[in-house]
Short mmCIF file of C-alpha atoms in Angstrom, two decimals:
data_model
loop_
_atom_site.label_atom_id
_atom_site.label_comp_id
_atom_site.label_asym_id
_atom_site.label_seq_id
_atom_site.Cartn_x
_atom_site.Cartn_y
_atom_site.Cartn_z
CA MET C 22 166.92 63.79 95.01
CA LYS C 23 165.94 66.49 96.98
CA LYS C 24 161.90 66.30 97.98
CA GLN C 25 159.71 69.44 97.89
CA ALA C 26 157.58 70.28 99.92
CA GLY C 27 153.83 71.76 99.06
CA PHE C 28 150.92 70.35 97.76
CA THR C 29 149.36 68.61 94.97
CA LEU C 30 147.22 69.41 91.99
CA VAL C 31 144.40 67.13 93.75
CA GLU C 32 144.55 68.44 96.81
CA ILE C 33 144.17 72.02 95.88
CA ALA C 34 141.69 70.58 93.71
CA ILE C 35 139.95 68.74 96.93
CA VAL C 36 139.93 72.06 99.28
CA MET C 37 138.63 74.06 96.33
CA VAL C 38 135.58 71.54 95.53
CA ILE C 39 135.24 71.54 99.68
CA ILE C 40 134.73 75.59 99.70
CA GLY C 41 133.12 75.50 96.88
CA LEU C 42 129.87 73.33 98.20
CA LEU C 43 130.56 75.00 101.78
CA LEU C 44 129.90 78.64 99.64
CA GLY C 45 126.80 76.86 97.49
CA GLY C 46 125.66 75.71 100.90
CA VAL C 47 125.02 79.29 102.71
CA LEU C 48 124.26 80.86 99.49
CA LYS C 49 121.34 78.12 99.15
CA GLY C 50 120.62 78.81 102.93
CA GLN C 51 120.21 82.30 102.88
CA GLN C 52 117.66 81.82 100.10
CA ILE C 53 115.63 79.49 101.92
CA ILE C 54 115.50 81.99 104.35
CA THR C 55 114.75 84.83 102.24
CA ASN C 56 111.43 82.73 100.97
CA ALA C 57 110.51 81.82 104.84
CA LYS C 58 110.46 85.90 104.80
CA ILE C 59 108.19 85.99 101.73
CA LYS C 60 106.38 83.73 102.57
CA ASN C 61 105.67 85.05 106.03
CA ILE C 62 104.31 88.12 105.10
CA GLU C 63 102.01 86.69 102.06
CA ASN C 64 100.52 84.97 105.06
CA ASP C 65 99.83 87.62 107.10
CA PHE C 66 98.36 89.50 104.00
CA THR C 67 96.20 86.42 103.60
CA GLY C 68 95.71 86.74 107.11
CA ILE C 69 94.20 90.45 107.40
CA THR C 70 92.24 90.10 104.44
CA GLY C 71 90.30 87.00 105.55
CA ALA C 72 90.33 88.86 108.90
CA ILE C 73 88.34 92.12 106.98
CA TYR C 74 85.78 89.53 105.14
CA SER C 75 85.34 87.53 108.61
CA TYR C 76 84.30 91.37 110.10
CA GLN C 77 81.99 92.16 107.26
CA ASP C 78 80.27 88.62 107.67
CA ARG C 79 79.79 88.89 111.23
CA TYR C 80 78.77 92.74 111.65
CA ARG C 81 77.77 93.66 108.03
CA ALA C 82 80.40 96.44 108.19
CA LEU C 83 83.70 97.25 107.40
CA PRO C 84 86.46 97.74 110.00
CA GLY C 85 86.88 101.06 110.64
CA ASP C 86 83.56 102.16 109.25
CA ASP C 87 81.82 100.38 111.36
CA SER C 88 79.50 103.04 112.93
CA ARG C 89 77.83 100.82 115.66
CA ALA C 90 81.48 99.29 116.75
CA ASP C 91 80.98 101.56 120.13
CA LYS C 92 77.63 99.43 120.77
CA ARG C 93 79.41 96.44 120.01
CA PHE C 94 82.16 95.95 122.00
CA ILE C 95 82.28 96.12 125.81
CA PRO C 96 85.68 98.62 126.14
CA GLU C 97 88.30 97.99 128.69
CA ALA C 98 88.18 100.47 131.75
CA GLY C 99 89.76 103.88 130.42
CA VAL C 100 89.35 102.55 126.50
CA THR C 101 86.27 104.63 124.06
CA ILE C 102 85.32 102.42 121.31
CA SER C 103 85.67 105.03 118.25
CA LYS C 104 82.72 104.27 115.57
CA GLY C 105 82.94 105.31 111.83
CA ASN C 106 80.32 106.60 109.96
CA GLY C 107 79.44 103.77 108.11
CA LYS C 108 79.66 105.06 104.90
CA ASN C 109 81.05 102.12 102.97
CA GLY C 110 84.76 102.92 102.75
CA ILE C 111 87.60 103.79 105.13
CA GLU C 112 88.29 106.98 105.30
CA GLY C 113 91.30 109.14 106.75
CA ALA C 114 94.89 109.10 105.44
CA PHE C 115 97.37 106.91 106.07
CA ASP C 116 99.40 108.76 108.85
CA THR C 117 96.90 110.48 110.38
CA GLU C 118 97.50 111.02 114.00
CA SER C 119 93.95 111.61 115.44
CA ASP C 120 92.41 108.48 117.46
CA THR C 121 88.74 108.59 115.58
CA ASP C 122 89.88 108.35 111.95
CA GLU C 123 88.64 105.25 110.53
CA SER C 124 92.04 104.14 108.85
CA ARG C 125 93.58 104.06 112.22
CA ILE C 126 90.19 102.73 114.31
CA PHE C 127 90.50 99.65 111.59
CA TRP C 128 92.99 97.58 113.97
CA LEU C 129 91.04 98.71 116.68
CA HIS C 130 87.82 97.02 115.13
CA LEU C 131 89.61 94.41 114.32
CA ARG C 132 91.49 93.24 117.57
CA ALA C 133 88.13 94.47 119.24
CA ALA C 134 86.30 91.72 117.49
CA GLY C 135 89.43 89.33 118.21
CA LEU C 136 90.13 88.86 114.21
CA VAL C 137 93.95 89.99 115.12
CA THR C 138 96.13 89.52 117.87
CA GLY C 139 96.68 92.79 119.79
CA GLU C 140 95.42 94.81 122.61
CA PRO C 141 91.84 95.79 121.50
CA SER C 142 92.93 98.93 123.90
CA SER C 143 96.34 99.69 121.98
CA PHE C 144 96.74 102.74 119.63
CA ASP C 145 100.28 101.70 118.79
CA GLN C 146 99.79 100.73 115.63
CA PRO C 147 101.93 102.62 113.11
CA ILE C 148 101.22 106.43 111.99
CA ASN C 149 103.73 105.66 108.72
CA ALA C 150 104.91 103.11 107.05
CA PHE C 151 108.17 104.02 108.58
CA ASN C 152 107.25 103.19 112.20
#
């Protein structure tokens, strides 16, 4: 009798199970990474909200709208701390390029107060949603 070379059905089944387990593990790993990224963004938004409330509690003004910000914070050399108009609202366009619009100095006030990380003198915040 001639012996045939090849794989048995049991061997093929075992290989298929191993491939399935590997694929399942990779897909689950990707899901865990995606969920971690989403949670990180959620925590960032929560932190920003907390920073806004802390600023309001401490200075009785909205960041960006604070009419006394130029007197509250000691600017670094060559830096001007712009102030808002104090009308209880943050005015300005989301894509403004003016360093005096309240929507732009919002981050400057939060940074100068030490409530968010970053250089208080930096105007490197994005000027549109795609930056």
